[in-house]
PDB file of C-alpha atoms in Angstrom:
ATOM      1  CA  MET J  27      -4.720 -10.291 -10.215  1.00  0.00           C
ATOM      2  CA  ALA J  28      -4.370  -9.044  -6.486  1.00  0.00           C
ATOM      3  CA  ILE J  29      -5.653  -6.223  -5.060  1.00  0.00           C
ATOM      4  CA  SER J  30      -4.944  -5.130  -1.479  1.00  0.00           C
ATOM      5  CA  SER J  31      -5.702  -2.433   0.783  1.00  0.00           C
ATOM      6  CA  LEU J  32      -3.173  -1.088   3.341  1.00  0.00           C
ATOM      7  CA  ILE J  33      -2.885   1.851   5.800  1.00  0.00           C
ATOM      8  CA  VAL J  34       0.795   3.235   5.809  1.00  0.00           C
ATOM      9  CA  GLU J  35       1.809   4.739   9.261  1.00  0.00           C
ATOM     10  CA  CYS J  36       4.249   7.712   8.863  1.00  0.00           C
ATOM     11  CA  ALA J  37       5.329  10.766  10.908  1.00  0.00           C
ATOM     12  CA  PRO J  38       2.333  13.118  11.052  1.00  0.00           C
ATOM     13  CA  GLU J  39       4.110  16.191   9.765  1.00  0.00           C
ATOM     14  CA  ARG J  40       4.976  14.119   6.528  1.00  0.00           C
ATOM     15  CA  THR J  41       1.810  12.680   5.742  1.00  0.00           C
ATOM     16  CA  ALA J  42       1.374  14.762   2.422  1.00  0.00           C
ATOM     17  CA  ASP J  43       4.689  13.989   1.372  1.00  0.00           C
ATOM     18  CA  VAL J  44       4.362  10.283   2.070  1.00  0.00           C
ATOM     19  CA  ALA J  45       0.974  10.473   0.134  1.00  0.00           C
ATOM     20  CA  ALA J  46       2.418  12.049  -2.792  1.00  0.00           C
ATOM     21  CA  GLU J  47       5.368   9.736  -2.998  1.00  0.00           C
ATOM     22  CA  LEU J  48       3.068   6.672  -2.574  1.00  0.00           C
ATOM     23  CA  ALA J  49       0.896   8.111  -5.569  1.00  0.00           C
ATOM     24  CA  LEU J  50       3.831   7.992  -7.743  1.00  0.00           C
ATOM     25  CA  CYS J  51       4.073   3.936  -7.297  1.00  0.00           C
ATOM     26  CA  ASP J  52       3.133   1.822 -10.025  1.00  0.00           C
ATOM     27  CA  GLY J  53      -0.176   0.064  -8.977  1.00  0.00           C
ATOM     28  CA  VAL J  54      -0.799   2.257  -6.083  1.00  0.00           C
ATOM     29  CA  GLU J  55      -3.652   4.420  -5.591  1.00  0.00           C
ATOM     30  CA  VAL J  56      -4.178   6.659  -2.425  1.00  0.00           C
ATOM     31  CA  HIS J  57      -7.550   7.040  -1.356  1.00  0.00           C
ATOM     32  CA  GLY J  58      -7.034   9.282   1.808  1.00  0.00           C
ATOM     33  CA  ALA J  59      -4.768  10.715   4.452  1.00  0.00           C
ATOM     34  CA  ASP J  60      -5.100  11.710   8.006  1.00  0.00           C
ATOM     35  CA  ALA J  61      -2.216  14.137   8.993  1.00  0.00           C
ATOM     36  CA  ASP J  62      -3.467  14.070  12.500  1.00  0.00           C
ATOM     37  CA  GLN J  63      -2.667  10.246  12.982  1.00  0.00           C
ATOM     38  CA  GLY J  64      -0.026  10.014  10.256  1.00  0.00           C
ATOM     39  CA  LYS J  65      -1.943   7.501   8.196  1.00  0.00           C
ATOM     40  CA  VAL J  66      -2.310   7.090   4.595  1.00  0.00           C
ATOM     41  CA  VAL J  67      -4.984   4.526   2.936  1.00  0.00           C
ATOM     42  CA  VAL J  68      -3.933   2.820  -0.254  1.00  0.00           C
ATOM     43  CA  THR J  69      -4.557   0.231  -2.395  1.00  0.00           C
ATOM     44  CA  ILE J  70      -2.262  -1.812  -4.572  1.00  0.00           C
ATOM     45  CA  GLU J  71      -3.482  -3.712  -7.914  1.00  0.00           C
ATOM     46  CA  ALA J  72      -0.760  -6.133  -9.030  1.00  0.00           C
ATOM     47  CA  ASP J  73      -0.603  -9.243 -11.250  1.00  0.00           C
ATOM     48  CA  GLY J  74      -0.209 -11.436  -8.267  1.00  0.00           C
ATOM     49  CA  VAL J  75       0.401 -11.763  -4.458  1.00  0.00           C
ATOM     50  CA  ASP J  76       4.187 -11.657  -5.114  1.00  0.00           C
ATOM     51  CA  ALA J  77       4.155  -8.557  -7.170  1.00  0.00           C
ATOM     52  CA  SER J  78       1.990  -6.779  -4.531  1.00  0.00           C
ATOM     53  CA  HIS J  79       4.157  -8.017  -1.926  1.00  0.00           C
ATOM     54  CA  ASP J  80       7.147  -6.494  -3.511  1.00  0.00           C
ATOM     55  CA  ILE J  81       5.321  -3.037  -4.196  1.00  0.00           C
ATOM     56  CA  ALA J  82       4.425  -2.947  -0.628  1.00  0.00           C
ATOM     57  CA  SER J  83       7.862  -3.924   0.700  1.00  0.00           C
ATOM     58  CA  HIS J  84       9.321  -0.889  -0.724  1.00  0.00           C
ATOM     59  CA  PHE J  85       6.796   1.693   1.105  1.00  0.00           C
ATOM     60  CA  ILE J  86       9.244   1.258   4.192  1.00  0.00           C
ATOM     61  CA  ASP J  87      12.087   2.780   2.243  1.00  0.00           C
ATOM     62  CA  ILE J  88       9.978   5.995   1.983  1.00  0.00           C
ATOM     63  CA  GLU J  89      11.364   8.618   4.635  1.00  0.00           C
ATOM     64  CA  SER J  90       9.413   8.979   7.791  1.00  0.00           C
ATOM     65  CA  VAL J  91       7.363   5.687   6.996  1.00  0.00           C
ATOM     66  CA  ARG J  92       6.830   3.864  10.392  1.00  0.00           C
ATOM     67  CA  GLY J  93       4.925   0.811   9.365  1.00  0.00           C
ATOM     68  CA  VAL J  94       2.498  -0.793   6.882  1.00  0.00           C
ATOM     69  CA  ASP J  95      -0.655  -2.536   7.740  1.00  0.00           C
ATOM     70  CA  LEU J  96      -2.407  -4.962   5.404  1.00  0.00           C
ATOM     71  CA  ILE J  97      -5.978  -4.166   5.803  1.00  0.00           C
ATOM     72  CA  TYR J  98      -7.692  -6.576   2.837  1.00  0.00           C
ATOM     73  CA  ALA J  99      -6.067  -8.694   0.438  1.00  0.00           C
ATOM     74  CA  ASN J 100      -7.953 -10.345  -2.753  1.00  0.00           C
ATOM     75  CA  PHE J 101      -6.482 -12.442  -5.382  1.00  0.00           C
ATOM     76  CA  GLU J 102      -7.614 -14.371  -8.368  1.00  0.00           C
ATOM     77  CA  ASP J 103      -5.602 -17.425  -9.783  1.00  0.00           C
ATOM     78  CA  GLU J 104      -7.179 -19.593 -12.399  1.00  0.00           C
ATOM     79  CA  ASN J 105      -5.095 -22.676 -10.929  1.00  0.00           C
ATOM     80  CA  LEU J 106      -7.452 -22.679  -7.828  1.00  0.00           C
ATOM     81  CA  LYS J 107     -10.669 -23.235  -9.988  1.00  0.00           C
ATOM     82  CA  GLY J 108     -12.014 -26.256  -8.703  1.00  0.00           C
TER      83      GLY J 108
END
């Protein structure tokens, strides 16, 4: 399981639209948006790091998204137990 927190940067005038589209993505939860700054705070919950990366990689395809910044990532893997 991987849980990541990201800030999605977008055109300020499209912040609400971008937040709404992000909320439709599987495993994504929108926590807040700042229309003045053009930023949307999201978390991704996915089966693993690769799946989380795949989800986030598609954010840049959303109209007006300018960048995606990873803020925090946590993953657990039974193979890492020592």
